[in-house]
PDB file of C-alpha atoms in Angstrom:
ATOM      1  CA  UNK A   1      23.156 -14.025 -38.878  1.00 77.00           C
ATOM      2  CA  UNK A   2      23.895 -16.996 -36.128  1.00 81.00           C
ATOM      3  CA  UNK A   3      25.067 -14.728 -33.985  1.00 81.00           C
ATOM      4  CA  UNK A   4      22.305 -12.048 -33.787  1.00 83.00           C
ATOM      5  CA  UNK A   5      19.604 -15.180 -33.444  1.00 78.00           C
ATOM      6  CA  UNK A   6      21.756 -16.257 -30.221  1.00 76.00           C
ATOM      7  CA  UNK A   7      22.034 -12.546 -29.065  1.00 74.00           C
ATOM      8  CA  UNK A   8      18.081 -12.184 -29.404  1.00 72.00           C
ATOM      9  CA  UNK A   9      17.278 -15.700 -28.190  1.00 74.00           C
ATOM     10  CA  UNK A  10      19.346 -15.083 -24.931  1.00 77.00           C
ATOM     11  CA  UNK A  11      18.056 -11.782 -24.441  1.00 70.00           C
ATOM     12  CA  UNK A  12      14.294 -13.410 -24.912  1.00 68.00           C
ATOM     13  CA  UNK A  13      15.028 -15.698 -22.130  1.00 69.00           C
ATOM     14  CA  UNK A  14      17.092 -13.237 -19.449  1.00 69.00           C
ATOM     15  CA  UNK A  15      13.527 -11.420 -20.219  1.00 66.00           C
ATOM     16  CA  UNK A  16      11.033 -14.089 -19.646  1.00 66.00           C
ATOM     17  CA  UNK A  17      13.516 -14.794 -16.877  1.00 61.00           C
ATOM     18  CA  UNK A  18      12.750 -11.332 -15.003  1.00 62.00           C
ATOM     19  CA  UNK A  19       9.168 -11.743 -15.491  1.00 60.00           C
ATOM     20  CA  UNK A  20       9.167 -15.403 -13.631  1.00 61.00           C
ATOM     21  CA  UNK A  21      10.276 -13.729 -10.159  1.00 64.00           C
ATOM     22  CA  UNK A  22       8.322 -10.960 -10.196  1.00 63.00           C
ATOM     23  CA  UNK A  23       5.758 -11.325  -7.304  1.00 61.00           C
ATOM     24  CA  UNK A  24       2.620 -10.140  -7.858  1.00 61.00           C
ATOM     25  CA  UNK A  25       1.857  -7.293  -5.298  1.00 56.00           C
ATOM     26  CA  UNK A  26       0.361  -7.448  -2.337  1.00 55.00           C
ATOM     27  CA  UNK A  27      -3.478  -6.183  -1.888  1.00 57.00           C
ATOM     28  CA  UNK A  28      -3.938  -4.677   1.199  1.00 68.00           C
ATOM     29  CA  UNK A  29      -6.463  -2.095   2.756  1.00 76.00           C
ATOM     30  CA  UNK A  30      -5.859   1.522   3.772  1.00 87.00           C
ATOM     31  CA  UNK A  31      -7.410   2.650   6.708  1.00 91.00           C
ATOM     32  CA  UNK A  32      -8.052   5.994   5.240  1.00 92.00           C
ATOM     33  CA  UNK A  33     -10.078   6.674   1.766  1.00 92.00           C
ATOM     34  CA  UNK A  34     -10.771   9.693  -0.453  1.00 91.00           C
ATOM     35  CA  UNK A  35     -14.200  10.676  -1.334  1.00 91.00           C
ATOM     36  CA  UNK A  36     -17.375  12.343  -3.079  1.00 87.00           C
ATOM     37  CA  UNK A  37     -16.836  13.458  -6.463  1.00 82.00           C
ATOM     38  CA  UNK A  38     -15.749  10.855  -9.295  1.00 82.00           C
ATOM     39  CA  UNK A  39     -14.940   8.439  -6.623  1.00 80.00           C
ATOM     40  CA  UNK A  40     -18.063   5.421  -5.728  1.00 82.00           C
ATOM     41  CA  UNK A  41     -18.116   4.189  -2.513  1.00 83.00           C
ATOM     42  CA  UNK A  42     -16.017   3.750  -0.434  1.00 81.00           C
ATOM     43  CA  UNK A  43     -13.688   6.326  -2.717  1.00 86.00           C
ATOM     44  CA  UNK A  44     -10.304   5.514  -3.101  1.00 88.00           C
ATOM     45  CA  UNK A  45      -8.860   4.247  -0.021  1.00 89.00           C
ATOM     46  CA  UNK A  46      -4.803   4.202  -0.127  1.00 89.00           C
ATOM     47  CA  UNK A  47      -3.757   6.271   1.986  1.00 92.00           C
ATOM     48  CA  UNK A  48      -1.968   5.221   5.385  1.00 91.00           C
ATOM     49  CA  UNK A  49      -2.758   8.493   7.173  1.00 92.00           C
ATOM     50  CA  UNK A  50      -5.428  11.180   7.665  1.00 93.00           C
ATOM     51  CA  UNK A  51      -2.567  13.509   7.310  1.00 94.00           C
ATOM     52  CA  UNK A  52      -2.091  11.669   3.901  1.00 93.00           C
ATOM     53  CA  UNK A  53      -5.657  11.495   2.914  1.00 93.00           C
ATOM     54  CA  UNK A  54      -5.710  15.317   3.491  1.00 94.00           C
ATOM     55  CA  UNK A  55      -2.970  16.439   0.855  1.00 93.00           C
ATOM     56  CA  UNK A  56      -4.185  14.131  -1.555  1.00 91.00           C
ATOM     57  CA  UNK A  57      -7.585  15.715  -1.574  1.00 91.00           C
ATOM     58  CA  UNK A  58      -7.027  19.648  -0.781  1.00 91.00           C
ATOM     59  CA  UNK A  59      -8.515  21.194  -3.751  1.00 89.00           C
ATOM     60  CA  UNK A  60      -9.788  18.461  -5.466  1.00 87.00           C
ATOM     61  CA  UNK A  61     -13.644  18.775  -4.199  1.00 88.00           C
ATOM     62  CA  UNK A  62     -13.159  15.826  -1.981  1.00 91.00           C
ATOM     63  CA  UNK A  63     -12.944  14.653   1.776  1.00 91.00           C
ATOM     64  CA  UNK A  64     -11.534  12.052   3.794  1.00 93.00           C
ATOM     65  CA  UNK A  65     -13.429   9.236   5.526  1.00 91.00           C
ATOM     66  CA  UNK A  66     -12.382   6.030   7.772  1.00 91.00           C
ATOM     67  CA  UNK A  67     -12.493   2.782   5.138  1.00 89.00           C
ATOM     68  CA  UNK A  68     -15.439   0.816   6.316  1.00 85.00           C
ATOM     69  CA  UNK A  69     -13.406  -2.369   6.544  1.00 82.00           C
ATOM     70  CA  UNK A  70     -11.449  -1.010   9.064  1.00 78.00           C
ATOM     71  CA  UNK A  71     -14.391   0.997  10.724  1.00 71.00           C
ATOM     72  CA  UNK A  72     -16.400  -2.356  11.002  1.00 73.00           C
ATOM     73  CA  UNK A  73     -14.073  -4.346  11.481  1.00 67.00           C
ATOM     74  CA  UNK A  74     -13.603  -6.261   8.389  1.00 60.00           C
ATOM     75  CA  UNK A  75      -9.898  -5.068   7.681  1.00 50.00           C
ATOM     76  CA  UNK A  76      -6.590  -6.757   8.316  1.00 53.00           C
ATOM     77  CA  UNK A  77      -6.018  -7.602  11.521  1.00 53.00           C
ATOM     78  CA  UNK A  78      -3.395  -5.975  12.983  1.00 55.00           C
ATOM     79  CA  UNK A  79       0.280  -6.896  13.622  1.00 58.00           C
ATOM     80  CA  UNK A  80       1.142  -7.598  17.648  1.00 61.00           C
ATOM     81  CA  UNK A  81       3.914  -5.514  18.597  1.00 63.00           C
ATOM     82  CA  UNK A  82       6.735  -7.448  20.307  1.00 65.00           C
ATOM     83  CA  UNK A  83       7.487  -6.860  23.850  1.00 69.00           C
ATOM     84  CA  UNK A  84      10.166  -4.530  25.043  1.00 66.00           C
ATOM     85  CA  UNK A  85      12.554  -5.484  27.865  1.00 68.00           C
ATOM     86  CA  UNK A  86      14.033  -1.926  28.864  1.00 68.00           C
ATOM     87  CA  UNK A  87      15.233  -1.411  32.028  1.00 70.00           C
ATOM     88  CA  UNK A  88      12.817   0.991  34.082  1.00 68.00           C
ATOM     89  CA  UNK A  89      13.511   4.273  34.112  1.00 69.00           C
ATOM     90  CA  UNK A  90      13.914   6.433  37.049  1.00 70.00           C
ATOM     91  CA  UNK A  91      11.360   9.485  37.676  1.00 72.00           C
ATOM     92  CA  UNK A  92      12.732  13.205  37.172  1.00 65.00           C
TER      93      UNK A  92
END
């Protein structure tokens, strides 16, 4: 009987353990957003690509549109890209 309280009481905290360093996810917005239909405004807007946004929707009755935070500005700003030292490259 001891010995299946200890089992379950360590198992209890290795659990509670894993659920202390979970991080909660990051919300971030997609510059591209499905559609009309079932979807408000601005429709569901995860997807990365247009290319992305495309698939998703093909014969569901719905169409791709920019995500007006990005469109007006409102979105994340974006990340500079670091410089590249390359050494120039001579013309064909």
């Amino acid at each position: 009987m001891r010995k299946t309280q200890l089992v379950l009481l360590t198992f209890g905290a290795v659990v509670l353990a894993g659920f202390a360093t979970i991080t909660p996810a990051a919300a971030r917005d997609y510059p591209w957003c499905a559609q009309g239909g079932e979807y408000d405004y601005p429709g569901e807007c995860a997807y990365s690509t247009y290319e992305q946004c495309q698939a998703s929707v093909s014969g569901r009755l719905l169409y791709c549109d920019r995500n007006p935070r990005f469109a007006y500005g409102q979105g994340q700003p974006a990340q500079p890209r670091p410089q590249r030292r390359g050494r120039p490259v001579a013309p064909y």
